[in-house]
Tab-separated table of C-alpha atoms in Angstrom:
chain	number	residue	atom	x	y	z
A	904	UNK	CA	-19.090	14.412	9.856
A	905	UNK	CA	-15.538	15.629	9.375
A	906	UNK	CA	-13.750	17.921	11.805
A	907	UNK	CA	-12.465	21.027	10.041
A	908	UNK	CA	-9.371	21.658	12.169
A	909	UNK	CA	-6.226	19.633	11.618
A	910	UNK	CA	-6.895	15.890	11.369
A	911	UNK	CA	-10.477	14.799	10.548
A	912	UNK	CA	-12.480	12.206	12.363
A	913	UNK	CA	-15.751	10.463	11.656
A	914	UNK	CA	-18.441	11.341	14.157
A	915	UNK	CA	-20.404	8.497	15.740
A	916	UNK	CA	-23.144	7.270	13.420
A	917	UNK	CA	-26.626	8.041	14.719
A	918	UNK	CA	-28.405	5.315	12.790
A	919	UNK	CA	-30.382	3.100	15.232
A	920	UNK	CA	-29.447	0.066	13.146
A	921	UNK	CA	-25.740	0.814	13.420
A	922	UNK	CA	-25.988	1.237	17.205
A	923	UNK	CA	-27.816	-2.008	17.985
A	924	UNK	CA	-26.293	-5.426	18.360
A	925	UNK	CA	-28.101	-8.685	17.771
A	926	UNK	CA	-29.079	-8.690	21.457
A	927	UNK	CA	-30.577	-5.195	21.028
A	928	UNK	CA	-27.972	-3.775	23.398
A	929	UNK	CA	-26.901	-0.215	22.751
A	930	UNK	CA	-23.230	0.252	21.902
A	931	UNK	CA	-21.771	3.010	24.036
A	932	UNK	CA	-18.389	4.555	23.228
A	933	UNK	CA	-15.805	4.056	25.946
A	934	UNK	CA	-14.502	7.600	25.633
A	935	UNK	CA	-14.781	10.688	23.495
A	936	UNK	CA	-12.769	10.251	20.288
A	937	UNK	CA	-9.650	12.342	20.056
A	938	UNK	CA	-9.256	14.665	17.112
A	939	UNK	CA	-6.824	13.054	14.681
A	940	UNK	CA	-7.454	9.420	15.469
A	941	UNK	CA	-8.722	8.649	11.955
A	942	UNK	CA	-6.170	8.374	9.096
A	943	UNK	CA	-6.101	10.990	6.375
A	944	UNK	CA	-7.621	8.786	3.697
A	945	UNK	CA	-9.804	10.516	1.091
A	946	UNK	CA	-12.174	7.549	1.078
A	947	UNK	CA	-12.866	5.559	4.234
A	948	UNK	CA	-15.105	2.643	5.133
A	949	UNK	CA	-17.967	3.452	7.487
A	950	UNK	CA	-20.649	1.167	8.906
A	951	UNK	CA	-24.065	1.811	7.410
A	952	UNK	CA	-27.567	0.354	7.778
A	953	UNK	CA	-26.862	-2.213	5.042
A	954	UNK	CA	-23.197	-2.873	5.785
A	955	UNK	CA	-19.941	-1.078	5.000
A	956	UNK	CA	-20.238	2.001	2.795
A	957	UNK	CA	-17.635	4.334	1.309
A	958	UNK	CA	-17.546	7.915	2.594
A	959	UNK	CA	-15.445	10.432	0.682
A	960	UNK	CA	-13.438	13.138	2.428
A	961	UNK	CA	-12.058	15.793	0.111
A	962	UNK	CA	-8.293	16.237	0.463
A	963	UNK	CA	-6.942	19.650	1.339
A	964	UNK	CA	-3.802	21.027	-0.299
A	965	UNK	CA	-1.824	19.969	2.787
A	966	UNK	CA	-3.203	16.419	2.534
A	967	UNK	CA	-2.063	16.181	-1.082
A	968	UNK	CA	1.423	17.432	-0.190
A	969	UNK	CA	1.802	14.858	2.593
A	970	UNK	CA	0.610	12.042	0.345
A	971	UNK	CA	2.984	13.087	-2.446
A	972	UNK	CA	5.954	12.994	-0.075
A	973	UNK	CA	5.255	9.322	0.597
A	974	UNK	CA	5.757	8.327	-3.033
A	975	UNK	CA	9.112	7.856	-4.726
A	976	UNK	CA	9.997	9.722	-7.896
A	977	UNK	CA	9.736	7.581	-11.037
A	978	UNK	CA	12.947	9.092	-12.371
A	979	UNK	CA	14.801	7.619	-9.380
A	980	UNK	CA	13.375	4.092	-9.318
A	981	UNK	CA	11.915	3.638	-12.816
A	982	UNK	CA	8.363	3.509	-14.044
A	983	UNK	CA	7.753	-0.147	-13.214
A	984	UNK	CA	8.555	0.184	-9.523
A	985	UNK	CA	6.753	3.512	-9.318
A	986	UNK	CA	3.682	1.872	-10.848
A	987	UNK	CA	3.755	-0.801	-8.152
A	988	UNK	CA	4.075	1.867	-5.463
A	989	UNK	CA	1.204	3.769	-7.029
A	990	UNK	CA	-1.016	0.671	-7.132
A	991	UNK	CA	-0.397	0.002	-3.433
A	992	UNK	CA	-1.059	3.660	-2.646
A	993	UNK	CA	-4.405	3.919	-4.421
A	994	UNK	CA	-5.622	0.627	-2.936
A	995	UNK	CA	-4.813	1.954	0.531
A	996	UNK	CA	-5.728	5.647	0.336
A	997	UNK	CA	-8.338	5.492	-2.478
A	998	UNK	CA	-7.989	8.984	-3.961
A	999	UNK	CA	-10.350	10.144	-6.656
A	1000	UNK	CA	-9.020	10.734	-10.149
A	1001	UNK	CA	-8.973	14.502	-9.582
A	1002	UNK	CA	-7.032	14.142	-6.324
A	1003	UNK	CA	-4.611	11.703	-7.938
A	1004	UNK	CA	-3.905	14.172	-10.722
A	1005	UNK	CA	-3.152	16.890	-8.158
A	1006	UNK	CA	-0.799	14.542	-6.328
A	1007	UNK	CA	1.093	13.593	-9.500
A	1008	UNK	CA	1.398	17.237	-10.548
A	1009	UNK	CA	3.214	17.890	-7.286
A	1010	UNK	CA	5.342	14.748	-7.357
A	1011	UNK	CA	6.406	14.890	-11.012
A	1012	UNK	CA	6.616	18.645	-11.429
A	1013	UNK	CA	7.269	19.733	-15.050
A	1014	UNK	CA	7.488	16.088	-16.112
A	1015	UNK	CA	3.795	15.638	-15.372
A	1016	UNK	CA	3.041	16.383	-19.034
A	1017	UNK	CA	4.555	12.991	-19.907
A	1018	UNK	CA	1.506	11.223	-18.457
A	1019	UNK	CA	-1.188	13.911	-18.664
A	1020	UNK	CA	-3.404	12.252	-21.243
A	1021	UNK	CA	-6.156	9.654	-21.647
A	1022	UNK	CA	-7.850	10.489	-18.367
A	1023	UNK	CA	-11.398	9.222	-17.888
A	1024	UNK	CA	-14.177	11.789	-18.233
A	1025	UNK	CA	-16.246	12.559	-15.174
A	1026	UNK	CA	-15.805	11.993	-11.464
A	1027	UNK	CA	-13.984	8.650	-11.152
A	1028	UNK	CA	-13.638	7.142	-7.680
A	1029	UNK	CA	-14.041	3.907	-5.742
A	1030	UNK	CA	-17.642	3.135	-4.832
A	1031	UNK	CA	-17.148	-0.153	-2.967
A	1032	UNK	CA	-14.496	-1.259	-0.434
A	1033	UNK	CA	-13.544	-4.325	-2.507
A	1034	UNK	CA	-10.858	-3.622	-5.100
A	1035	UNK	CA	-11.302	-6.756	-7.196
A	1036	UNK	CA	-14.146	-7.322	-9.614
A	1037	UNK	CA	-17.382	-8.689	-8.053
A	1038	UNK	CA	-18.775	-12.146	-8.845
A	1039	UNK	CA	-20.277	-12.623	-12.273
A	1040	UNK	CA	-23.719	-11.119	-12.594
A	1041	UNK	CA	-23.153	-8.301	-10.091
A	1042	UNK	CA	-22.535	-4.695	-11.191
A	1043	UNK	CA	-18.853	-3.733	-11.224
A	1044	UNK	CA	-19.031	-0.228	-9.775
A	1045	UNK	CA	-15.263	-0.023	-9.299
A	1046	UNK	CA	-14.475	-1.086	-12.873
A	1047	UNK	CA	-13.907	2.434	-14.288
A	1048	UNK	CA	-11.606	3.283	-11.385
A	1049	UNK	CA	-9.481	0.158	-11.821
A	1050	UNK	CA	-9.181	0.742	-15.563
A	1051	UNK	CA	-8.152	4.352	-14.954
A	1052	UNK	CA	-5.383	3.256	-12.563
A	1053	UNK	CA	-4.100	0.534	-14.908
A	1054	UNK	CA	-3.971	2.950	-17.821
A	1055	UNK	CA	-2.108	5.484	-15.681
A	1056	UNK	CA	0.490	2.910	-14.632
A	1057	UNK	CA	1.111	1.974	-18.280
A	1058	UNK	CA	1.631	5.645	-19.131
A	1059	UNK	CA	4.166	5.944	-16.301
A	1060	UNK	CA	6.179	2.848	-17.274
A	1061	UNK	CA	6.888	4.031	-20.832
A	1062	UNK	CA	8.712	7.361	-20.224
A	1063	UNK	CA	10.533	6.131	-17.119
A	1064	UNK	CA	12.637	3.052	-17.916
A	1065	UNK	CA	14.287	0.988	-15.197
A	1066	UNK	CA	17.269	2.887	-13.784
A	1067	UNK	CA	20.119	2.269	-11.346
A	1068	UNK	CA	21.816	5.172	-9.601
A	1069	UNK	CA	25.274	3.668	-9.234
A	1070	UNK	CA	26.760	6.855	-7.755
A	1071	UNK	CA	24.338	6.861	-4.821
A	1072	UNK	CA	24.866	3.164	-4.135
A	1073	UNK	CA	28.649	3.385	-4.425
A	1074	UNK	CA	28.766	6.379	-2.069
A	1075	UNK	CA	27.313	4.281	0.756
A	1076	UNK	CA	30.421	3.335	2.744
A	1077	UNK	CA	30.813	1.430	5.960
A	1078	UNK	CA	31.608	3.644	8.956
A	1079	UNK	CA	34.622	2.905	11.122
A	1080	UNK	CA	32.554	1.866	14.140
A	1081	UNK	CA	29.647	0.343	12.190
A	1082	UNK	CA	29.063	-3.435	12.512
A	1083	UNK	CA	28.943	-5.366	9.271
A	1084	UNK	CA	25.337	-6.458	9.864
A	1085	UNK	CA	24.190	-2.845	10.355
A	1086	UNK	CA	26.097	-1.704	7.272
A	1087	UNK	CA	24.525	-4.472	5.184
A	1088	UNK	CA	21.038	-3.348	6.247
A	1089	UNK	CA	21.811	0.290	5.438
A	1090	UNK	CA	23.414	-0.592	2.106
A	1091	UNK	CA	20.404	-2.720	1.184
A	1092	UNK	CA	18.067	0.198	1.909
A	1093	UNK	CA	20.149	2.542	-0.257
A	1094	UNK	CA	20.224	-0.045	-3.037
A	1095	UNK	CA	16.455	-0.550	-2.915
A	1096	UNK	CA	15.835	3.219	-2.979
A	1097	UNK	CA	18.040	3.835	-6.017
A	1098	UNK	CA	17.725	0.660	-8.050
A	1099	UNK	CA	14.707	-0.054	-10.201
A	1100	UNK	CA	15.497	-3.762	-10.474
A	1101	UNK	CA	13.567	-5.877	-8.021
A	1102	UNK	CA	15.243	-8.648	-6.059
A	1103	UNK	CA	13.816	-12.001	-7.182
A	1104	UNK	CA	11.413	-13.587	-4.710
A	1105	UNK	CA	13.391	-16.836	-4.733
A	1106	UNK	CA	17.070	-17.340	-5.420
A	1107	UNK	CA	18.834	-20.473	-6.505
A	1108	UNK	CA	21.650	-19.771	-4.057
A	1109	UNK	CA	22.084	-17.484	-1.115
A	1110	UNK	CA	24.837	-14.886	-1.192
A	1111	UNK	CA	26.663	-16.822	1.524
A	1112	UNK	CA	26.586	-19.994	-0.564
A	1113	UNK	CA	27.803	-18.202	-3.677
A	1114	UNK	CA	30.650	-16.598	-1.725
A	1115	UNK	CA	31.639	-19.976	-0.243
A	1116	UNK	CA	31.700	-21.638	-3.667
A	1117	UNK	CA	33.918	-18.881	-5.042
A	1118	UNK	CA	36.374	-19.411	-2.203
A	1119	UNK	CA	36.402	-23.142	-2.873
A	1120	UNK	CA	37.154	-22.596	-6.578
A	1121	UNK	CA	39.997	-20.200	-5.739
A	1122	UNK	CA	41.448	-22.683	-3.269
A	1123	UNK	CA	41.380	-25.455	-5.879
A	1124	UNK	CA	43.147	-23.242	-8.421
A	1125	UNK	CA	45.896	-22.451	-5.923
A	1126	UNK	CA	46.325	-26.137	-5.096
A	1127	UNK	CA	46.641	-27.015	-8.767
C-alpha cells in the first residue's frame, strides 16, 4: 500500500508465503520503515507468492516535474544523446506511456508537437522486471513497451540533430586559484553537457601522448 503524504513506501506484504523462509522461520522487520525510504519509481519490484512482481504507483504532478528535471533537453545535447538518456531513464524508473507523455510535455514544452505522433493505443507499461525479450517460446509481455520506447527515440533523433554549444564551452575559463586538474574536470563536465558528440570508448592515443608528439615535431622543425 502506498503512503499518501510526501514520499510513498510499500507496506510489508502480509502473504504467509512471502514471510516464511525455507526453515519456516518468520521474517520480522528490524524496525518500522520510515516514510520516504522507497524511491519514487512509478513501477517497482515487489516480492510475491510466485516471485518478483511489478506493482505500479501512479505518479503525481510533482513526481513528473522532478523526473523531468533529471533529463537533459534534446535541443542542448542532440536527439541521439537524449535518446540514450531516455532509454536509461525508462529502464530505471519504468513509467507508463501516459506518464512518459506527461513528462515529455513538460521537458520539451511547445516543441513536444515534434514527437507527438505514432503512440501505441491503450495502456502500455512494463509487466515484468526483465527488460530484454524472454527465451523463445515464452510470452513477451514487455514487447509492446520496448517497441513504444524505440519508436519514441527514433522520433526524437530526427528533429534534434547533434549539436555543440561552442559559446558555453568557450566561456568556461580557468580561475586564478584553480588547479589545472580541477579545471580539466570542470571543463570536461561543461563539454559533456553541451556537446552532443560522444567521446569514443577507446582512443588510439591519449591526449598526453598526442601533445608530446606535437612538441617533438616542433622541436625537430626548429633544429632543422
